[in-house]
PDB file of C-alpha atoms in Angstrom:
ATOM      1  CA  MET A   2     -22.555  -9.693  13.673  1.00  0.00           C
ATOM      2  CA  HIS A   3     -19.044  -9.960  12.309  1.00  0.00           C
ATOM      3  CA  ALA A   4     -18.531 -13.452  10.886  1.00  0.00           C
ATOM      4  CA  LEU A   5     -15.492 -15.478  11.960  1.00  0.00           C
ATOM      5  CA  LEU A   6     -14.746 -18.533   9.868  1.00  0.00           C
ATOM      6  CA  SER A   7     -11.739 -20.830   9.884  1.00  0.00           C
ATOM      7  CA  LEU A   8      -9.044 -21.649   7.373  1.00  0.00           C
ATOM      8  CA  ARG A   9      -8.003 -25.267   7.840  1.00  0.00           C
ATOM      9  CA  ALA A  10      -5.210 -26.524   5.595  1.00  0.00           C
ATOM     10  CA  SER A  11      -6.545 -26.039   2.070  1.00  0.00           C
ATOM     11  CA  SER A  12     -10.248 -25.982   2.935  1.00  0.00           C
ATOM     12  CA  LEU A  13     -12.702 -23.497   4.476  1.00  0.00           C
ATOM     13  CA  VAL A  14     -14.991 -24.404   7.333  1.00  0.00           C
ATOM     14  CA  GLY A  15     -18.487 -22.899   7.475  1.00  0.00           C
ATOM     15  CA  ILE A  16     -20.307 -20.340   5.347  1.00  0.00           C
ATOM     16  CA  ALA A  17     -21.603 -17.044   6.707  1.00  0.00           C
ATOM     17  CA  VAL A  18     -21.966 -13.455   5.564  1.00  0.00           C
ATOM     18  CA  ALA A  19     -22.159 -10.460   7.867  1.00  0.00           C
ATOM     19  CA  ALA A  20     -22.383  -6.710   7.644  1.00  0.00           C
ATOM     20  CA  LEU A  21     -19.475  -4.772   9.113  1.00  0.00           C
ATOM     21  CA  TRP A  22     -19.689  -3.798  12.776  1.00  0.00           C
ATOM     22  CA  GLY A  23     -17.875  -1.535  15.166  1.00  0.00           C
ATOM     23  CA  ALA A  24     -16.214   0.795  12.672  1.00  0.00           C
ATOM     24  CA  PRO A  25     -15.093   4.196  13.907  1.00  0.00           C
ATOM     25  CA  THR A  26     -17.054   7.271  12.920  1.00  0.00           C
ATOM     26  CA  LEU A  27     -15.845   8.145   9.425  1.00  0.00           C
ATOM     27  CA  ALA A  28     -15.530  11.332   7.461  1.00  0.00           C
ATOM     28  CA  CYS A  29     -14.867   9.459   4.222  1.00  0.00           C
ATOM     29  CA  ASP A  30     -16.936  10.403   1.198  1.00  0.00           C
ATOM     30  CA  ARG A  31     -18.856   7.161   1.006  1.00  0.00           C
ATOM     31  CA  ALA A  32     -21.176   8.476  -1.700  1.00  0.00           C
ATOM     32  CA  ALA A  33     -18.240   9.283  -3.949  1.00  0.00           C
ATOM     33  CA  LEU A  34     -16.542   5.944  -3.309  1.00  0.00           C
ATOM     34  CA  THR A  35     -19.655   3.879  -3.949  1.00  0.00           C
ATOM     35  CA  ALA A  36     -20.370   5.912  -7.079  1.00  0.00           C
ATOM     36  CA  LYS A  37     -16.838   5.245  -8.313  1.00  0.00           C
ATOM     37  CA  TYR A  38     -17.009   1.515  -7.502  1.00  0.00           C
ATOM     38  CA  PRO A  39     -20.719   0.607  -7.857  1.00  0.00           C
ATOM     39  CA  ALA A  40     -19.924  -3.009  -8.721  1.00  0.00           C
ATOM     40  CA  LEU A  41     -18.463  -3.514  -5.232  1.00  0.00           C
ATOM     41  CA  VAL A  42     -21.421  -2.181  -3.230  1.00  0.00           C
ATOM     42  CA  GLY A  43     -23.082  -4.905  -1.183  1.00  0.00           C
ATOM     43  CA  ARG A  44     -20.506  -7.523  -2.132  1.00  0.00           C
ATOM     44  CA  THR A  45     -18.650  -9.608   0.441  1.00  0.00           C
ATOM     45  CA  VAL A  46     -14.898  -9.605   0.975  1.00  0.00           C
ATOM     46  CA  ARG A  47     -13.302 -12.701   2.496  1.00  0.00           C
ATOM     47  CA  LEU A  48     -10.808 -11.259   4.972  1.00  0.00           C
ATOM     48  CA  ALA A  49      -7.961 -13.521   6.172  1.00  0.00           C
ATOM     49  CA  GLN A  50      -6.542 -12.846   9.655  1.00  0.00           C
ATOM     50  CA  ASP A  51      -4.942 -14.909  12.407  1.00  0.00           C
ATOM     51  CA  GLY A  52      -6.510 -13.232  15.455  1.00  0.00           C
ATOM     52  CA  GLU A  53      -3.262 -13.803  17.350  1.00  0.00           C
ATOM     53  CA  SER A  54      -1.143 -10.769  16.445  1.00  0.00           C
ATOM     54  CA  PRO A  55      -1.847  -7.900  18.826  1.00  0.00           C
ATOM     55  CA  PRO A  56      -2.064  -5.002  18.233  1.00  0.00           C
ATOM     56  CA  TYR A  57      -2.879  -5.823  14.584  1.00  0.00           C
ATOM     57  CA  THR A  58      -5.515  -8.554  14.923  1.00  0.00           C
ATOM     58  CA  PHE A  59      -6.706 -10.285  18.068  1.00  0.00           C
ATOM     59  CA  ARG A  60      -9.881 -11.696  19.569  1.00  0.00           C
ATOM     60  CA  ASP A  61     -11.810  -9.583  22.044  1.00  0.00           C
ATOM     61  CA  ALA A  62     -11.280 -10.891  25.594  1.00  0.00           C
ATOM     62  CA  GLY A  63     -14.949 -10.382  26.410  1.00  0.00           C
ATOM     63  CA  ASN A  64     -16.283 -11.932  23.202  1.00  0.00           C
ATOM     64  CA  PHE A  65     -14.069 -14.499  21.514  1.00  0.00           C
ATOM     65  CA  GLU A  66     -16.100 -14.229  18.315  1.00  0.00           C
ATOM     66  CA  THR A  67     -15.235 -10.548  17.935  1.00  0.00           C
ATOM     67  CA  MET A  68     -12.042  -9.354  16.255  1.00  0.00           C
ATOM     68  CA  ARG A  69     -10.140  -6.248  17.293  1.00  0.00           C
ATOM     69  CA  GLY A  70      -6.856  -4.583  16.385  1.00  0.00           C
ATOM     70  CA  LEU A  71      -5.371  -1.907  14.152  1.00  0.00           C
ATOM     71  CA  ASP A  72      -5.451  -3.956  10.945  1.00  0.00           C
ATOM     72  CA  ASN A  73      -8.904  -5.314  11.682  1.00  0.00           C
ATOM     73  CA  ASP A  74     -10.331  -1.873  12.447  1.00  0.00           C
ATOM     74  CA  LEU A  75      -8.737  -0.343   9.350  1.00  0.00           C
ATOM     75  CA  ALA A  76     -10.252  -3.124   7.255  1.00  0.00           C
ATOM     76  CA  VAL A  77     -13.648  -2.547   8.858  1.00  0.00           C
ATOM     77  CA  ALA A  78     -13.442   1.195   8.153  1.00  0.00           C
ATOM     78  CA  THR A  79     -12.241   0.633   4.587  1.00  0.00           C
ATOM     79  CA  PHE A  80     -15.004  -1.740   3.574  1.00  0.00           C
ATOM     80  CA  LYS A  81     -17.654   0.313   5.359  1.00  0.00           C
ATOM     81  CA  CYS A  82     -16.585   3.285   3.233  1.00  0.00           C
ATOM     82  CA  LEU A  83     -17.002   1.120   0.136  1.00  0.00           C
ATOM     83  CA  GLY A  84     -20.421  -0.197   1.182  1.00  0.00           C
ATOM     84  CA  MET A  85     -19.130  -3.767   1.363  1.00  0.00           C
ATOM     85  CA  LYS A  86     -19.561  -6.726   3.723  1.00  0.00           C
ATOM     86  CA  THR A  87     -16.969  -9.144   5.121  1.00  0.00           C
ATOM     87  CA  GLU A  88     -16.385 -12.719   6.132  1.00  0.00           C
ATOM     88  CA  THR A  89     -13.399 -13.021   8.480  1.00  0.00           C
ATOM     89  CA  LYS A  90     -11.501 -16.256   7.981  1.00  0.00           C
ATOM     90  CA  ILE A  91      -9.165 -17.292  10.798  1.00  0.00           C
ATOM     91  CA  GLY A  92      -6.025 -19.335  10.289  1.00  0.00           C
ATOM     92  CA  LYS A  93      -2.342 -19.477  11.160  1.00  0.00           C
ATOM     93  CA  TRP A  94      -0.466 -16.400   9.946  1.00  0.00           C
ATOM     94  CA  SER A  95       1.775 -18.451   7.667  1.00  0.00           C
ATOM     95  CA  GLY A  96      -1.253 -19.839   5.844  1.00  0.00           C
ATOM     96  CA  LEU A  97      -3.121 -16.578   5.238  1.00  0.00           C
ATOM     97  CA  LEU A  98      -1.326 -15.368   2.110  1.00  0.00           C
ATOM     98  CA  PRO A  99      -1.353 -18.853   0.539  1.00  0.00           C
ATOM     99  CA  ALA A 100      -5.125 -18.865   1.165  1.00  0.00           C
ATOM    100  CA  VAL A 101      -5.483 -15.631  -0.811  1.00  0.00           C
ATOM    101  CA  ILE A 102      -3.295 -16.973  -3.598  1.00  0.00           C
ATOM    102  CA  ALA A 103      -5.343 -20.209  -3.680  1.00  0.00           C
ATOM    103  CA  GLY A 104      -8.636 -18.318  -3.897  1.00  0.00           C
ATOM    104  CA  GLN A 105      -9.876 -19.211  -0.400  1.00  0.00           C
ATOM    105  CA  ALA A 106      -9.786 -15.577   0.726  1.00  0.00           C
ATOM    106  CA  ASP A 107      -9.710 -12.202  -0.997  1.00  0.00           C
ATOM    107  CA  VAL A 108      -7.520 -10.084   1.304  1.00  0.00           C
ATOM    108  CA  MET A 109      -4.846 -10.840   3.898  1.00  0.00           C
ATOM    109  CA  TRP A 110      -4.881  -7.862   6.258  1.00  0.00           C
ATOM    110  CA  ASN A 111      -2.617  -8.909   9.116  1.00  0.00           C
ATOM    111  CA  ASN A 112       0.739  -7.078   9.439  1.00  0.00           C
ATOM    112  CA  LEU A 113       1.951  -8.231   6.016  1.00  0.00           C
ATOM    113  CA  TYR A 114       5.213  -6.830   4.635  1.00  0.00           C
ATOM    114  CA  TYR A 115       5.282  -5.875   0.978  1.00  0.00           C
ATOM    115  CA  THR A 116       8.047  -7.644  -0.953  1.00  0.00           C
ATOM    116  CA  PRO A 117       8.563  -7.853  -4.734  1.00  0.00           C
ATOM    117  CA  ILE A 118       8.349 -11.646  -4.512  1.00  0.00           C
ATOM    118  CA  ARG A 119       4.971 -11.534  -2.751  1.00  0.00           C
ATOM    119  CA  ALA A 120       3.805  -8.904  -5.235  1.00  0.00           C
ATOM    120  CA  GLN A 121       4.296 -11.405  -8.043  1.00  0.00           C
ATOM    121  CA  GLN A 122       1.215 -13.249  -6.769  1.00  0.00           C
ATOM    122  CA  VAL A 123      -0.992 -10.667  -5.042  1.00  0.00           C
ATOM    123  CA  ASP A 124      -1.582  -6.919  -5.227  1.00  0.00           C
ATOM    124  CA  PHE A 125      -0.740  -4.633  -2.310  1.00  0.00           C
ATOM    125  CA  VAL A 126      -1.815  -1.360  -0.774  1.00  0.00           C
ATOM    126  CA  THR A 127       0.721  -0.046   1.748  1.00  0.00           C
ATOM    127  CA  TYR A 128       0.248   2.709   4.338  1.00  0.00           C
ATOM    128  CA  VAL A 129       2.733   2.197   7.195  1.00  0.00           C
ATOM    129  CA  PHE A 130       6.380   1.306   7.793  1.00  0.00           C
ATOM    130  CA  ALA A 131       7.333  -1.748   9.833  1.00  0.00           C
ATOM    131  CA  SER A 132       9.415  -1.098  12.927  1.00  0.00           C
ATOM    132  CA  THR A 133      11.421  -2.730  15.702  1.00  0.00           C
ATOM    133  CA  GLY A 134      10.715  -1.767  19.295  1.00  0.00           C
ATOM    134  CA  ALA A 135      12.704  -2.201  22.501  1.00  0.00           C
ATOM    135  CA  LEU A 136      10.593  -3.366  25.428  1.00  0.00           C
ATOM    136  CA  VAL A 137      12.044  -2.802  28.924  1.00  0.00           C
ATOM    137  CA  LYS A 138      10.795  -2.710  32.483  1.00  0.00           C
ATOM    138  CA  ALA A 139       8.688   0.276  33.486  1.00  0.00           C
ATOM    139  CA  GLY A 140      10.904   3.200  34.331  1.00  0.00           C
ATOM    140  CA  ASN A 141      13.623   1.920  31.990  1.00  0.00           C
ATOM    141  CA  PRO A 142      16.047   1.136  34.864  1.00  0.00           C
ATOM    142  CA  LYS A 143      19.063   0.728  32.559  1.00  0.00           C
ATOM    143  CA  LYS A 144      18.287   4.085  30.868  1.00  0.00           C
ATOM    144  CA  ILE A 145      18.424   2.553  27.388  1.00  0.00           C
ATOM    145  CA  THR A 146      17.454   5.011  24.656  1.00  0.00           C
ATOM    146  CA  ALA A 147      19.128   3.515  21.554  1.00  0.00           C
ATOM    147  CA  LEU A 148      20.988   0.436  20.351  1.00  0.00           C
ATOM    148  CA  THR A 149      24.232   2.223  21.221  1.00  0.00           C
ATOM    149  CA  ASP A 150      23.230   1.958  24.897  1.00  0.00           C
ATOM    150  CA  THR A 151      22.950  -1.814  24.850  1.00  0.00           C
ATOM    151  CA  CYS A 152      26.604  -2.907  25.145  1.00  0.00           C
ATOM    152  CA  GLY A 153      26.963  -5.289  28.081  1.00  0.00           C
ATOM    153  CA  ILE A 154      23.229  -5.712  28.730  1.00  0.00           C
ATOM    154  CA  LYS A 155      21.078  -8.848  28.527  1.00  0.00           C
ATOM    155  CA  GLY A 156      18.971  -8.761  25.352  1.00  0.00           C
ATOM    156  CA  VAL A 157      16.346 -11.203  24.072  1.00  0.00           C
ATOM    157  CA  ALA A 158      14.614 -11.635  20.725  1.00  0.00           C
ATOM    158  CA  GLY A 159      12.509 -14.212  18.923  1.00  0.00           C
ATOM    159  CA  LEU A 160      14.428 -17.217  17.689  1.00  0.00           C
ATOM    160  CA  GLY A 161      15.430 -16.778  14.034  1.00  0.00           C
ATOM    161  CA  THR A 162      13.977 -13.271  13.750  1.00  0.00           C
ATOM    162  CA  VAL A 163      15.503 -10.134  12.252  1.00  0.00           C
ATOM    163  CA  GLU A 164      15.608  -8.788  15.818  1.00  0.00           C
ATOM    164  CA  GLU A 165      17.901 -11.644  16.882  1.00  0.00           C
ATOM    165  CA  VAL A 166      20.208 -10.823  13.966  1.00  0.00           C
ATOM    166  CA  LEU A 167      20.170  -7.159  14.992  1.00  0.00           C
ATOM    167  CA  LEU A 168      21.180  -8.026  18.558  1.00  0.00           C
ATOM    168  CA  HIS A 169      24.145 -10.071  17.310  1.00  0.00           C
ATOM    169  CA  LYS A 170      25.243  -7.302  14.935  1.00  0.00           C
ATOM    170  CA  THR A 171      25.002  -4.789  17.757  1.00  0.00           C
ATOM    171  CA  SER A 172      27.071  -7.035  20.024  1.00  0.00           C
ATOM    172  CA  ASP A 173      29.769  -7.342  17.343  1.00  0.00           C
ATOM    173  CA  THR A 174      29.844  -3.550  17.027  1.00  0.00           C
ATOM    174  CA  CYS A 175      30.214  -3.200  20.792  1.00  0.00           C
ATOM    175  CA  VAL A 176      33.140  -5.619  20.865  1.00  0.00           C
ATOM    176  CA  ALA A 177      34.825  -3.899  17.898  1.00  0.00           C
ATOM    177  CA  ALA A 178      34.624  -0.634  19.845  1.00  0.00           C
ATOM    178  CA  GLY A 179      36.228  -2.204  22.916  1.00  0.00           C
ATOM    179  CA  LYS A 180      32.959  -2.404  24.855  1.00  0.00           C
ATOM    180  CA  PRO A 181      31.307  -5.425  26.501  1.00  0.00           C
ATOM    181  CA  ALA A 182      29.359  -7.811  24.287  1.00  0.00           C
ATOM    182  CA  LEU A 183      25.626  -8.285  24.730  1.00  0.00           C
ATOM    183  CA  GLU A 184      24.387 -11.363  26.544  1.00  0.00           C
ATOM    184  CA  ILE A 185      21.848 -12.648  24.021  1.00  0.00           C
ATOM    185  CA  ALA A 186      19.041 -15.145  24.526  1.00  0.00           C
ATOM    186  CA  THR A 187      16.051 -16.136  22.397  1.00  0.00           C
ATOM    187  CA  TYR A 188      12.429 -16.924  23.162  1.00  0.00           C
ATOM    188  CA  PRO A 189       9.885 -19.142  21.348  1.00  0.00           C
ATOM    189  CA  ASP A 190       6.994 -16.670  21.645  1.00  0.00           C
ATOM    190  CA  LYS A 191       6.399 -13.072  22.772  1.00  0.00           C
ATOM    191  CA  PRO A 192       4.854 -13.893  26.190  1.00  0.00           C
ATOM    192  CA  SER A 193       8.023 -15.856  27.011  1.00  0.00           C
ATOM    193  CA  GLY A 194      10.166 -12.851  26.131  1.00  0.00           C
ATOM    194  CA  MET A 195       8.005 -10.572  28.262  1.00  0.00           C
ATOM    195  CA  ARG A 196       8.392 -12.901  31.235  1.00  0.00           C
ATOM    196  CA  LEU A 197      12.179 -12.747  30.888  1.00  0.00           C
ATOM    197  CA  VAL A 198      12.031  -8.955  31.111  1.00  0.00           C
ATOM    198  CA  GLN A 199       9.591  -9.091  34.027  1.00  0.00           C
ATOM    199  CA  ALA A 200      11.825 -11.496  35.950  1.00  0.00           C
ATOM    200  CA  GLY A 201      14.946  -9.412  35.349  1.00  0.00           C
ATOM    201  CA  ARG A 202      16.551 -12.177  33.305  1.00  0.00           C
ATOM    202  CA  ALA A 203      16.648  -9.771  30.357  1.00  0.00           C
ATOM    203  CA  ASP A 204      17.137  -6.013  30.282  1.00  0.00           C
ATOM    204  CA  LEU A 205      15.616  -5.534  26.855  1.00  0.00           C
ATOM    205  CA  MET A 206      13.355  -7.388  24.448  1.00  0.00           C
ATOM    206  CA  LEU A 207      13.595  -6.529  20.760  1.00  0.00           C
ATOM    207  CA  THR A 208      10.337  -7.215  18.950  1.00  0.00           C
ATOM    208  CA  ASP A 209       7.846  -5.768  16.506  1.00  0.00           C
ATOM    209  CA  GLY A 210       7.480  -2.051  17.192  1.00  0.00           C
ATOM    210  CA  GLY A 211       3.694  -2.120  17.177  1.00  0.00           C
ATOM    211  CA  PHE A 212       3.658  -4.952  19.693  1.00  0.00           C
ATOM    212  CA  ALA A 213       6.146  -3.180  21.970  1.00  0.00           C
ATOM    213  CA  GLY A 214       4.187   0.065  21.803  1.00  0.00           C
ATOM    214  CA  ASN A 215       0.908  -1.701  22.534  1.00  0.00           C
ATOM    215  CA  VAL A 216       2.348  -3.525  25.557  1.00  0.00           C
ATOM    216  CA  ALA A 217       3.784  -0.293  26.925  1.00  0.00           C
ATOM    217  CA  LYS A 218       0.421   1.448  26.425  1.00  0.00           C
ATOM    218  CA  THR A 219      -1.758  -1.276  27.917  1.00  0.00           C
ATOM    219  CA  ASN A 220       0.615  -2.476  30.662  1.00  0.00           C
ATOM    220  CA  GLY A 221       2.564   0.647  31.582  1.00  0.00           C
ATOM    221  CA  ALA A 222       2.876  -0.418  35.219  1.00  0.00           C
ATOM    222  CA  GLU A 223       5.289  -3.158  34.167  1.00  0.00           C
ATOM    223  CA  PHE A 224       6.718  -2.224  30.763  1.00  0.00           C
ATOM    224  CA  ALA A 225       7.983   0.721  28.740  1.00  0.00           C
ATOM    225  CA  GLN A 226       9.203   1.135  25.179  1.00  0.00           C
ATOM    226  CA  ALA A 227      12.813   2.305  25.322  1.00  0.00           C
ATOM    227  CA  PHE A 228      13.147   3.202  21.630  1.00  0.00           C
ATOM    228  CA  LEU A 229      11.709   2.557  18.188  1.00  0.00           C
ATOM    229  CA  ILE A 230      13.586   1.796  14.958  1.00  0.00           C
ATOM    230  CA  LYS A 231      11.753   2.531  11.719  1.00  0.00           C
ATOM    231  CA  THR A 232      12.575   0.054   8.948  1.00  0.00           C
ATOM    232  CA  ASN A 233      12.255   0.440   5.188  1.00  0.00           C
ATOM    233  CA  TYR A 234       9.677  -2.343   4.956  1.00  0.00           C
ATOM    234  CA  LYS A 235       6.217  -1.223   3.841  1.00  0.00           C
ATOM    235  CA  VAL A 236       3.158  -2.920   5.306  1.00  0.00           C
ATOM    236  CA  GLY A 237      -0.374  -3.357   3.987  1.00  0.00           C
ATOM    237  CA  PRO A 238      -2.977  -5.862   2.832  1.00  0.00           C
ATOM    238  CA  GLY A 239      -2.222  -8.483   0.193  1.00  0.00           C
ATOM    239  CA  ILE A 240      -5.133  -8.573  -2.253  1.00  0.00           C
ATOM    240  CA  THR A 241      -6.311 -11.183  -4.747  1.00  0.00           C
ATOM    241  CA  ARG A 242      -6.161 -10.287  -8.436  1.00  0.00           C
ATOM    242  CA  THR A 243      -9.388 -12.157  -9.145  1.00  0.00           C
ATOM    243  CA  PHE A 244     -11.696  -9.596  -7.466  1.00  0.00           C
ATOM    244  CA  ALA A 245     -12.023  -6.891 -10.113  1.00  0.00           C
ATOM    245  CA  GLY A 246     -11.638  -3.346  -8.806  1.00  0.00           C
ATOM    246  CA  LEU A 247     -10.862  -4.341  -5.218  1.00  0.00           C
ATOM    247  CA  GLN A 248      -7.243  -3.151  -4.991  1.00  0.00           C
ATOM    248  CA  PRO A 249      -7.775   0.396  -6.328  1.00  0.00           C
ATOM    249  CA  ALA A 250     -10.934   0.719  -4.234  1.00  0.00           C
ATOM    250  CA  ILE A 251      -9.043  -0.214  -1.060  1.00  0.00           C
ATOM    251  CA  ALA A 252      -6.345   2.304  -1.974  1.00  0.00           C
ATOM    252  CA  ASP A 253      -8.886   5.097  -2.519  1.00  0.00           C
ATOM    253  CA  ALA A 254     -10.728   4.356   0.722  1.00  0.00           C
ATOM    254  CA  LEU A 255      -7.507   4.179   2.738  1.00  0.00           C
ATOM    255  CA  GLN A 256      -6.373   7.508   1.325  1.00  0.00           C
ATOM    256  CA  GLN A 257      -9.541   9.081   2.696  1.00  0.00           C
ATOM    257  CA  ILE A 258      -9.243   7.253   6.025  1.00  0.00           C
ATOM    258  CA  GLN A 259      -5.693   8.522   6.337  1.00  0.00           C
ATOM    259  CA  ALA A 260      -6.591  12.070   5.327  1.00  0.00           C
ATOM    260  CA  ASP A 261      -9.547  12.362   7.716  1.00  0.00           C
ATOM    261  CA  GLY A 262      -7.466  11.325  10.729  1.00  0.00           C
ATOM    262  CA  THR A 263      -9.096   7.938  11.306  1.00  0.00           C
ATOM    263  CA  MET A 264      -5.859   6.043  10.634  1.00  0.00           C
ATOM    264  CA  LYS A 265      -3.897   8.146  13.121  1.00  0.00           C
ATOM    265  CA  GLU A 266      -6.686   7.779  15.683  1.00  0.00           C
ATOM    266  CA  LEU A 267      -6.553   3.987  15.395  1.00  0.00           C
ATOM    267  CA  MET A 268      -2.760   3.878  15.552  1.00  0.00           C
ATOM    268  CA  VAL A 269      -2.795   5.895  18.773  1.00  0.00           C
ATOM    269  CA  LYS A 270      -5.581   3.692  20.160  1.00  0.00           C
ATOM    270  CA  TYR A 271      -3.488   0.550  19.699  1.00  0.00           C
ATOM    271  CA  GLY A 272      -0.114   2.010  20.711  1.00  0.00           C
ATOM    272  CA  VAL A 273       1.405   2.144  17.220  1.00  0.00           C
ATOM    273  CA  ASP A 274       3.528   5.249  16.633  1.00  0.00           C
ATOM    274  CA  PRO A 275       1.753   7.488  14.063  1.00  0.00           C
ATOM    275  CA  SER A 276       5.152   8.602  12.745  1.00  0.00           C
ATOM    276  CA  LEU A 277       5.318   5.211  11.019  1.00  0.00           C
ATOM    277  CA  MET A 278       2.475   6.235   8.698  1.00  0.00           C
ATOM    278  CA  LEU A 279       3.385   6.663   5.026  1.00  0.00           C
ATOM    279  CA  PRO A 280       1.353   7.857   2.033  1.00  0.00           C
ATOM    280  CA  VAL A 281      -1.020   5.202   0.748  1.00  0.00           C
ATOM    281  CA  GLU A 282       0.471   3.449  -2.271  1.00  0.00           C
ATOM    282  CA  GLY A 283      -0.768   0.624  -4.482  1.00  0.00           C
ATOM    283  CA  PHE A 284       1.415  -2.068  -6.006  1.00  0.00           C
ATOM    284  CA  THR A 285       0.264  -4.310  -8.821  1.00  0.00           C
ATOM    285  CA  GLN A 286       1.982  -6.233 -11.603  1.00  0.00           C
TER     286      GLN A 286
END
């Protein structure tokens, strides 16, 4: 069984080790990977996730002790290829990277953006671009296909997010062109934003592209994704520097998982656009 532990403040609660479960069928060359990294075989990786970030990590509705999601499944596939085990440590997203830095976990694999500042403290392996998605009612009644179609509409985004900034910039551009400004509101959490769209109090919700795509895929009777904006931000796990050989091993395994089609398969499964995939790249200082 997959072990789920908790990260509480600066301490860990519970001790358990489990073999990986539920990984997709792989075409990776496990023999070659384990021969290249024999010191990792059978060892346990402490994997930090929040379990609250669909489609990246979330708890299974039928079994609360089971983790699902694109990032979770990629981690499962990666460590299975390397012949490793995992402990999954659950905590608030904001505390996951500090837990890796403090030595309480080995890898944060939970929709983490690579930045040079973060890379001063942990290593990275990136494989996908971040994106912004536009969530609308099913059928896209306002026929919105790009930001240029949003002048005069009611748009919502998370309070203090880059999406809120983007809505305001778009509104300023509309006004400068002699078009109506956007009517902009904010929401405290994604379900609140979705309810605004459902109730017709918003025409469009700007949010994480993976989230928007997943909602449109799993709840197509009520929602659609109007458009997707690819950013320049690279995403991938943040990895401790105290676990010798772990970062290059993750990079090698992910390269195989990407090449054999497993990564694309999982992205499609969770509603994340495969066009966001980028060549696997490692960053270390």
